[in-house]
PDB file of C-alpha atoms and ligand atoms in Angstrom:
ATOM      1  CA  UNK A   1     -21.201   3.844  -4.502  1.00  0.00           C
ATOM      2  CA  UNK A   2     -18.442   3.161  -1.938  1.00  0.00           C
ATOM      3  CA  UNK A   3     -15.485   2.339  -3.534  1.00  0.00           C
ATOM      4  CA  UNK A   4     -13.144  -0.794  -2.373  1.00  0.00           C
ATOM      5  CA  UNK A   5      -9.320   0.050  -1.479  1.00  0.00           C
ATOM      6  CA  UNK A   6      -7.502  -2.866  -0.859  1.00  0.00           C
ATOM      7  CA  UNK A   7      -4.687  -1.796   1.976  1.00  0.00           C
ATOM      8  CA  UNK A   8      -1.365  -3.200   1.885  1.00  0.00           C
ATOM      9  CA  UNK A   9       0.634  -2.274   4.907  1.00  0.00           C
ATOM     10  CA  UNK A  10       4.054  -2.638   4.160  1.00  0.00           C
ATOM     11  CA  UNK A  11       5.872  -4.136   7.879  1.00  0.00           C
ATOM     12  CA  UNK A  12       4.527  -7.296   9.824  1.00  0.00           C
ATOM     13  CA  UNK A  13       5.633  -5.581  13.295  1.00  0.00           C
ATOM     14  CA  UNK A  14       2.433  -5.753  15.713  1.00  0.00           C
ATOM     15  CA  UNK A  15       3.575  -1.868  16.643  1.00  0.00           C
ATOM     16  CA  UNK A  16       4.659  -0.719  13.282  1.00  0.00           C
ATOM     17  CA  UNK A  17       4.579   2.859  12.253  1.00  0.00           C
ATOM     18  CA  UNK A  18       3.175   1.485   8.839  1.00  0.00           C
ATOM     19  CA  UNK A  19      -0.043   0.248  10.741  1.00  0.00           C
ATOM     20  CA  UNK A  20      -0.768   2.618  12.754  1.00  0.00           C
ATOM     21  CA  UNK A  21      -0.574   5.342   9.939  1.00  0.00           C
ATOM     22  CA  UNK A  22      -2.750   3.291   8.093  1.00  0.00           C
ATOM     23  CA  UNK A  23      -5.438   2.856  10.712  1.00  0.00           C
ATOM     24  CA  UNK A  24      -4.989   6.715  10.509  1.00  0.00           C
ATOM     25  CA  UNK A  25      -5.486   6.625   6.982  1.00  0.00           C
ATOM     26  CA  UNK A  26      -8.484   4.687   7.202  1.00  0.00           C
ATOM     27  CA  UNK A  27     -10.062   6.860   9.966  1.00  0.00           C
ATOM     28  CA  UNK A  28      -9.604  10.148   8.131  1.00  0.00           C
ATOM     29  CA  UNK A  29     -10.783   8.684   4.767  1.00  0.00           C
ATOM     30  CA  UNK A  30     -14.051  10.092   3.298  1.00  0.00           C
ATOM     31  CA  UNK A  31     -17.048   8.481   3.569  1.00  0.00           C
ATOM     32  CA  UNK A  32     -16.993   7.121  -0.176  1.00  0.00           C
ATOM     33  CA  UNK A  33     -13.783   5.058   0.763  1.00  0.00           C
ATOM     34  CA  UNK A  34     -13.936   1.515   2.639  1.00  0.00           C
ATOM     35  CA  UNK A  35     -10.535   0.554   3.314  1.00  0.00           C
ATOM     36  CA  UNK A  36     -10.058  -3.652   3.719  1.00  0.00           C
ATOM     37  CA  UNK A  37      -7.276  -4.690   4.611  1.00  0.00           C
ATOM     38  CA  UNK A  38      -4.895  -7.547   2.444  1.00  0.00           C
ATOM     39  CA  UNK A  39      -2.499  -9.687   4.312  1.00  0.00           C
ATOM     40  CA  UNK A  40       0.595 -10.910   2.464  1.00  0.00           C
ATOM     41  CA  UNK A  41       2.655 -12.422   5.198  1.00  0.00           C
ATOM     42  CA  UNK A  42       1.530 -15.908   4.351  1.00  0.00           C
ATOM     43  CA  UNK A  43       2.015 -15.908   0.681  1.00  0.00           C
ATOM     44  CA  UNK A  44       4.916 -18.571  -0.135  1.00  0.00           C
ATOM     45  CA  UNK A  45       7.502 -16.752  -2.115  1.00  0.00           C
ATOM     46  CA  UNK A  46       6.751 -17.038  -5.851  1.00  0.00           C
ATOM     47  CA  UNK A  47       7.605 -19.597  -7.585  1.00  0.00           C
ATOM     48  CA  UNK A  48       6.649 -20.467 -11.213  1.00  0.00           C
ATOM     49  CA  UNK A  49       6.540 -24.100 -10.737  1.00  0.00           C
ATOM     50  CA  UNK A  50       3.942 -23.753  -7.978  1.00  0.00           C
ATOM     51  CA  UNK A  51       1.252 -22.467  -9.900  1.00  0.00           C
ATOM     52  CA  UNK A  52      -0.377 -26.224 -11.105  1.00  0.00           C
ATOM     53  CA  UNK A  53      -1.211 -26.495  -7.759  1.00  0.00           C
ATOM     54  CA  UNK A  54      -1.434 -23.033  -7.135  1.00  0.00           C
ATOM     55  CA  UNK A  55      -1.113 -21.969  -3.173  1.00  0.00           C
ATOM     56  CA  UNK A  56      -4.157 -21.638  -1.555  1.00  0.00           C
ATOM     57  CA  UNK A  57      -3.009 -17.624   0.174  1.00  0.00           C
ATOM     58  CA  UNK A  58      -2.087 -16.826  -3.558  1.00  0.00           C
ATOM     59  CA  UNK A  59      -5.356 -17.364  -4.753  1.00  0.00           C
ATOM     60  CA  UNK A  60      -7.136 -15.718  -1.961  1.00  0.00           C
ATOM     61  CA  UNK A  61      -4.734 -13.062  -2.316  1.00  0.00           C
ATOM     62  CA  UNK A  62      -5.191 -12.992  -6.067  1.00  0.00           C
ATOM     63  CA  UNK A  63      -8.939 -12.786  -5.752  1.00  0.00           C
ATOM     64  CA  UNK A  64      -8.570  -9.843  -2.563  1.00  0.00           C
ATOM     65  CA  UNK A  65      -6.439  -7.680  -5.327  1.00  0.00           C
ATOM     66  CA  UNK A  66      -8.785  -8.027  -8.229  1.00  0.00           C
ATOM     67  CA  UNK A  67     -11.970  -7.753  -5.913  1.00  0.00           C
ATOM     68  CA  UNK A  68     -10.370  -3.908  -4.919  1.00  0.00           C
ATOM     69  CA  UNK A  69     -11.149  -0.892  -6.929  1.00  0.00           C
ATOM     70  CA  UNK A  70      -8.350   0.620  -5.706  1.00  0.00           C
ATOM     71  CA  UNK A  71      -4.891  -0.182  -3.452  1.00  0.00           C
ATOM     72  CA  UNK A  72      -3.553   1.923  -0.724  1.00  0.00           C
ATOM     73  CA  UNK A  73       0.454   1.339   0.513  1.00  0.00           C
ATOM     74  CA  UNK A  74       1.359   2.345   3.641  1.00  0.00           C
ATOM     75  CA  UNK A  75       5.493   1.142   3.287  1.00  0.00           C
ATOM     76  CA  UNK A  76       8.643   1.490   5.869  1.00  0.00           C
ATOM     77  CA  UNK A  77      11.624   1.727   3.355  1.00  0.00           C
ATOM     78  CA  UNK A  78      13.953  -1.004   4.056  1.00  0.00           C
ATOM     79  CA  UNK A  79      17.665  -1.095   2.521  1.00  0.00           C
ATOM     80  CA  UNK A  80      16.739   2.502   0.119  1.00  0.00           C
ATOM     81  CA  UNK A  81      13.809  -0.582  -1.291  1.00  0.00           C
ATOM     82  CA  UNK A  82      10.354  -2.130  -0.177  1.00  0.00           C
ATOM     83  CA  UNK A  83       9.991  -4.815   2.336  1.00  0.00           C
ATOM     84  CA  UNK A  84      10.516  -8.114   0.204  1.00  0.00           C
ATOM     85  CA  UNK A  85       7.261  -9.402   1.567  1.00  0.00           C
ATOM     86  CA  UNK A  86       5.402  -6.602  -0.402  1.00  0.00           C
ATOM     87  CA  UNK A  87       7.583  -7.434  -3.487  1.00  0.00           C
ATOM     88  CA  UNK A  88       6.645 -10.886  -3.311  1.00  0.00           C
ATOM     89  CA  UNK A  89       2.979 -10.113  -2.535  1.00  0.00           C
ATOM     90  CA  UNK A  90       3.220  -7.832  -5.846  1.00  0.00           C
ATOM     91  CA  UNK A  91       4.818 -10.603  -8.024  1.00  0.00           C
ATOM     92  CA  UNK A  92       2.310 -13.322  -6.650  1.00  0.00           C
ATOM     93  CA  UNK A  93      -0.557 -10.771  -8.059  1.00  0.00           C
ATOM     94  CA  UNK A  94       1.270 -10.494 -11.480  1.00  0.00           C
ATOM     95  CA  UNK A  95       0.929 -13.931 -12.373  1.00  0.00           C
ATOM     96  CA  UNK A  96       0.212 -16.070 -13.954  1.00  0.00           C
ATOM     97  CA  UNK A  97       1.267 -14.309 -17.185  1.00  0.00           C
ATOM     98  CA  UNK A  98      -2.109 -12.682 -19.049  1.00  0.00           C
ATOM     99  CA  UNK A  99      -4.060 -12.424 -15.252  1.00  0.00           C
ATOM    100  CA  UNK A 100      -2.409  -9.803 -14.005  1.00  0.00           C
ATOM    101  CA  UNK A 101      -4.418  -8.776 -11.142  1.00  0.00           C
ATOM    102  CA  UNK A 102      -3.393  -5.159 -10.634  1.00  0.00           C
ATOM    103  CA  UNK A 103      -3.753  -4.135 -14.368  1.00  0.00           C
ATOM    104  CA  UNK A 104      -5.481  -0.877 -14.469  1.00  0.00           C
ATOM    105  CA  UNK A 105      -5.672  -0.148 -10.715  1.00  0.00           C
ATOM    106  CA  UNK A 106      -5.210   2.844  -9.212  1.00  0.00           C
ATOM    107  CA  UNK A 107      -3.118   3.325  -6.523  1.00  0.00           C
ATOM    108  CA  UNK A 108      -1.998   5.405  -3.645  1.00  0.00           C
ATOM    109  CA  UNK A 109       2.166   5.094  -2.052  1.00  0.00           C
ATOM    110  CA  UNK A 110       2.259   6.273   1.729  1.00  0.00           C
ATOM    111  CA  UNK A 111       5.762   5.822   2.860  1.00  0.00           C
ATOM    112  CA  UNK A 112       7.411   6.644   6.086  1.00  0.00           C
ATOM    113  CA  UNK A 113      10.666   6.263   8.452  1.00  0.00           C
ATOM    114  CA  UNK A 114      12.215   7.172  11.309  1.00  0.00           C
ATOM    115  CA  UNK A 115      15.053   8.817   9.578  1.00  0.00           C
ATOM    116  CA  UNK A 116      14.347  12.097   7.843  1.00  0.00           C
ATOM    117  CA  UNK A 117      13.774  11.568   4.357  1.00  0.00           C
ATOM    118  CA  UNK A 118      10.603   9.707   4.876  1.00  0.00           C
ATOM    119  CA  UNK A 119      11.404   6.473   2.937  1.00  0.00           C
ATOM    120  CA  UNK A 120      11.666   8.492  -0.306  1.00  0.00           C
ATOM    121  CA  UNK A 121      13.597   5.823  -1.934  1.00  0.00           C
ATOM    122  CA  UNK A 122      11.314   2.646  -0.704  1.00  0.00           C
ATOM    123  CA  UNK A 123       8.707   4.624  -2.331  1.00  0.00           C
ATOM    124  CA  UNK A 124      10.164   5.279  -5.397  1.00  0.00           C
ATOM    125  CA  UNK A 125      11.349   1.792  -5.660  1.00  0.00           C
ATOM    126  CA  UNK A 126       7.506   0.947  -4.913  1.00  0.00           C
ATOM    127  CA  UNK A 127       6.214   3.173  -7.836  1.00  0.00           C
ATOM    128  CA  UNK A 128       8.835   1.629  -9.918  1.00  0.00           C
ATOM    129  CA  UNK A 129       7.115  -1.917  -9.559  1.00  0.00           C
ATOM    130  CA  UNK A 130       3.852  -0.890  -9.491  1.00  0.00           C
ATOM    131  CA  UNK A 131       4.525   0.658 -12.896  1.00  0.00           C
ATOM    132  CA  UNK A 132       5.838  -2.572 -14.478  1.00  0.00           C
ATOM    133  CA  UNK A 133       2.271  -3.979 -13.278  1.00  0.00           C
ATOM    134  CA  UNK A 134       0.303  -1.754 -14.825  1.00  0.00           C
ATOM    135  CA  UNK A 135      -0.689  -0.044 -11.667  1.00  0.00           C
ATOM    136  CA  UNK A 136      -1.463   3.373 -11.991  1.00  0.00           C
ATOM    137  CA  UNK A 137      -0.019   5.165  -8.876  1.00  0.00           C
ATOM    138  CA  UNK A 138      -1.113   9.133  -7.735  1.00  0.00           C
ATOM    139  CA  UNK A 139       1.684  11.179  -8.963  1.00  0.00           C
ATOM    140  CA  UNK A 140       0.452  14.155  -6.594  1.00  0.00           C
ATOM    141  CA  UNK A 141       0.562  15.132  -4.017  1.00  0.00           C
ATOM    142  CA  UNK A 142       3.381  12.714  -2.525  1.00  0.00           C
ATOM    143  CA  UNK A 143       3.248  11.566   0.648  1.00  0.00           C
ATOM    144  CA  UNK A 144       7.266  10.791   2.391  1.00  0.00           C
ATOM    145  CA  UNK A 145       6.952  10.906   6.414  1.00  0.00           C
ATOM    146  CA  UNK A 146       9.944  11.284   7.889  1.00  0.00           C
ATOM    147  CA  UNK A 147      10.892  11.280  11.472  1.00  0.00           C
ATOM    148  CA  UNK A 148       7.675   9.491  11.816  1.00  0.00           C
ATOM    149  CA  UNK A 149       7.849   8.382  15.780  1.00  0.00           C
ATOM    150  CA  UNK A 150       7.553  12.678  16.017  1.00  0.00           C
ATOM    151  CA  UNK A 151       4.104  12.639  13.973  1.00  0.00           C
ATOM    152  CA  UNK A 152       2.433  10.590  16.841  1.00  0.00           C
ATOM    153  CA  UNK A 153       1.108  12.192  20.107  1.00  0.00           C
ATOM    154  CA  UNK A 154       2.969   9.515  22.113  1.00  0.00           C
ATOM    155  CA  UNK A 155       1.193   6.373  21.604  1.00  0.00           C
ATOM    156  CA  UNK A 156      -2.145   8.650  20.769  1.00  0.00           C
ATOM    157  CA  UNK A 157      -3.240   9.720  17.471  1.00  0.00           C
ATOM    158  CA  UNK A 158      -1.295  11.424  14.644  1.00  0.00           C
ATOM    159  CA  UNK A 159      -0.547  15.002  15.319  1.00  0.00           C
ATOM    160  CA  UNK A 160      -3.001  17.824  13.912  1.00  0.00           C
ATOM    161  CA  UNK A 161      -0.985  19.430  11.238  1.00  0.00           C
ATOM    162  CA  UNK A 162      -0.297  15.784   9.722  1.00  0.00           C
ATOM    163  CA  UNK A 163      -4.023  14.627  10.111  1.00  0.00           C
ATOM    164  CA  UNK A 164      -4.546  17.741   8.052  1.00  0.00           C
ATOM    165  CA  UNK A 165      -2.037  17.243   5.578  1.00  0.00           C
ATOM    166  CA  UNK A 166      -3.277  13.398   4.864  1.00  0.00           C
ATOM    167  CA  UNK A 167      -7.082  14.029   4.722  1.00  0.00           C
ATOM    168  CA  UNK A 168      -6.236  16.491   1.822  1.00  0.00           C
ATOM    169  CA  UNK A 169      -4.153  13.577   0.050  1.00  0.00           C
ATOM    170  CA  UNK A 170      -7.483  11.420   0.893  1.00  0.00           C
ATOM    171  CA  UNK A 171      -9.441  13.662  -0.852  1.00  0.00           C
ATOM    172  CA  UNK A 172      -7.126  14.049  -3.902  1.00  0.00           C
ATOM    173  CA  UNK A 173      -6.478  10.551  -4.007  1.00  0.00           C
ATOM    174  CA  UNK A 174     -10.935   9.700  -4.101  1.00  0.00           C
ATOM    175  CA  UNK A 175     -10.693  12.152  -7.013  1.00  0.00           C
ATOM    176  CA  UNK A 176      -7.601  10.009  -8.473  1.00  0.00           C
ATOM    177  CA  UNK A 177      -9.534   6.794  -8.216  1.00  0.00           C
ATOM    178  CA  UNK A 178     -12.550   7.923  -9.830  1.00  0.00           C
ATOM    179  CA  UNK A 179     -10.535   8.887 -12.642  1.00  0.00           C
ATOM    180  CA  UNK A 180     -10.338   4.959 -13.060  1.00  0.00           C
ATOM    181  CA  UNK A 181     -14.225   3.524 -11.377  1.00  0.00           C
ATOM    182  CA  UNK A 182     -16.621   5.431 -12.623  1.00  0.00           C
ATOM    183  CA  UNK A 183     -18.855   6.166  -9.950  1.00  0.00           C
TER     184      UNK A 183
HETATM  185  C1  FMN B 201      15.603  -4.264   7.324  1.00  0.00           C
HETATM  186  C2  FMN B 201      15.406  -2.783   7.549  1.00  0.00           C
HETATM  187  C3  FMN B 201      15.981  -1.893   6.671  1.00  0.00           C
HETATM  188  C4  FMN B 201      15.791  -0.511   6.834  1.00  0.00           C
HETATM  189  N1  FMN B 201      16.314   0.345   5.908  1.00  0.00           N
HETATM  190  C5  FMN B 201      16.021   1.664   5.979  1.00  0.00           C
HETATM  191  C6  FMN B 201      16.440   2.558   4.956  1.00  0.00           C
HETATM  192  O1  FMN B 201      17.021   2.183   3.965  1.00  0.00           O
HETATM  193  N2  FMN B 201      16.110   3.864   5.071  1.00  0.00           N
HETATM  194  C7  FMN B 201      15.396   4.346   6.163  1.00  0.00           C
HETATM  195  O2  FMN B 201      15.119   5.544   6.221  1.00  0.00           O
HETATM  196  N3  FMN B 201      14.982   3.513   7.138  1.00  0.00           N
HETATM  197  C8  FMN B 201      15.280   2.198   7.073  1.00  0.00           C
HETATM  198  N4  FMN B 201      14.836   1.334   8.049  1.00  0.00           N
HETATM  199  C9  FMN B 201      14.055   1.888   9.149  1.00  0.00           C
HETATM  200  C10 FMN B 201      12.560   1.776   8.912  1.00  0.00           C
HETATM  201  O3  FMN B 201      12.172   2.278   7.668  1.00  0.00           O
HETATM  202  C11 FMN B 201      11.804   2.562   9.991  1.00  0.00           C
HETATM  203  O4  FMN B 201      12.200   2.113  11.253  1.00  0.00           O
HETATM  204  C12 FMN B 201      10.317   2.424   9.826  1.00  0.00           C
HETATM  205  O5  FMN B 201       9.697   3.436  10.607  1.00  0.00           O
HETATM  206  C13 FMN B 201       9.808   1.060  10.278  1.00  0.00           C
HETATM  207  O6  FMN B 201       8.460   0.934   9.925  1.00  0.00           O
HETATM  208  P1  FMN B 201       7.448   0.053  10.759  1.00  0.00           P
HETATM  209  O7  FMN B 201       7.349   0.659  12.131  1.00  0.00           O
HETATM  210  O8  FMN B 201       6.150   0.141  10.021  1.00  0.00           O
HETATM  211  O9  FMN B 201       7.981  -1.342  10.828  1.00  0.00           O
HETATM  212  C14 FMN B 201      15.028  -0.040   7.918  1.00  0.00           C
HETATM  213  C15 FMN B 201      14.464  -0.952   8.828  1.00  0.00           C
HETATM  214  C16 FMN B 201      14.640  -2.303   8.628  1.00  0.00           C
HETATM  215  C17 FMN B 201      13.989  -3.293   9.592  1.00  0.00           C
END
């Protein structure tokens, strides 16, 4: 059975880092994983007093999250936190209260930045949330790519030793999510 990872990549820059690792991601996943991806950048920003006539994207979104057997996050920190677009894509998920679409997912935090701690604190501020959802995110190996602009050959692929590095996190993280879907 091929299992469904919804992918949430975390900047909505047409040359972002965050993409590209992610198309990455997708191309050194095993053959068990089919990575879709979920776009977020046309949710309206929650709001409570929305939801009798709920949103159209938030209900497509909604559906995308619980129709996944598993998420992926490929982030850029921004201000030591997560883009608010993911935050609000989280939140829309969440709700309404008893329909929390991420319950008992398992998940998978990719962060990265140009400086050289790798957007440890974006991703840590990530796993934070995704904890108060009920999301149950890899713990190991963790994945912070700094200097990430040195990690691509130019505008070409990632470099070897990363590609390496990632397709063993792939592989833990398949075992991870079978921990959850039974296969
Ligand atoms: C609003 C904003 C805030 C940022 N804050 C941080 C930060 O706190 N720490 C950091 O290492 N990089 C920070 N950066 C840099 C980005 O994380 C970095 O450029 C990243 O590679 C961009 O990802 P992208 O190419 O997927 O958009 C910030 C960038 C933006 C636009």
């Amino acid at each position: 059975m091929t299992l469904k990872v919804g992918l949430i990549i975390g900047s909505l820059r047409k040359a972002s880092y965050s993409r590209r690792l992610a198309l990455a991601l997708g191309e050194l996943a095993p053959a068990g994983l089919a990575m879709k991806e979920l776009a977020y950048g046309d949710l309206p920003l929650y709001n409570g007093d929305l939801e009798p006539e709920t949103p159209q994207p938030w209900l497509r979104f909604r559906a995308e999250v619980l129709a996944s057997d598993a998420l992926l996050f490929v982030i850029p920190e921004y201000n030591r936190s997560i883009p608010g677009g993911v935050k609000n894509a989280i939140d829309v998920a969440s709700k309404p209260t008893g329909r929390n679409c991420w319950a008992g997912k398992p998940a998978l935090v990719v962060s990265q930045s140009t400086g050289p701690l790798g957007g440890l604190a974006g991703s840590y501020a990530l796993k934070q949330a995704l904890a108060a959802v009920n999301c149950a995110t890899m713990p190991h190996p963790e994945v912070y790519l700094g200097r990430i602009a040195t990690l691509f050959d130019g505008d070409g692929p990632l470099v070897p030793d990363t590609r390496d590095f990632l397709r063993g996190v792939l592989a833990s993280y398949e075992t991870w999510i079978t921990r959850f879907v039974p296969r």
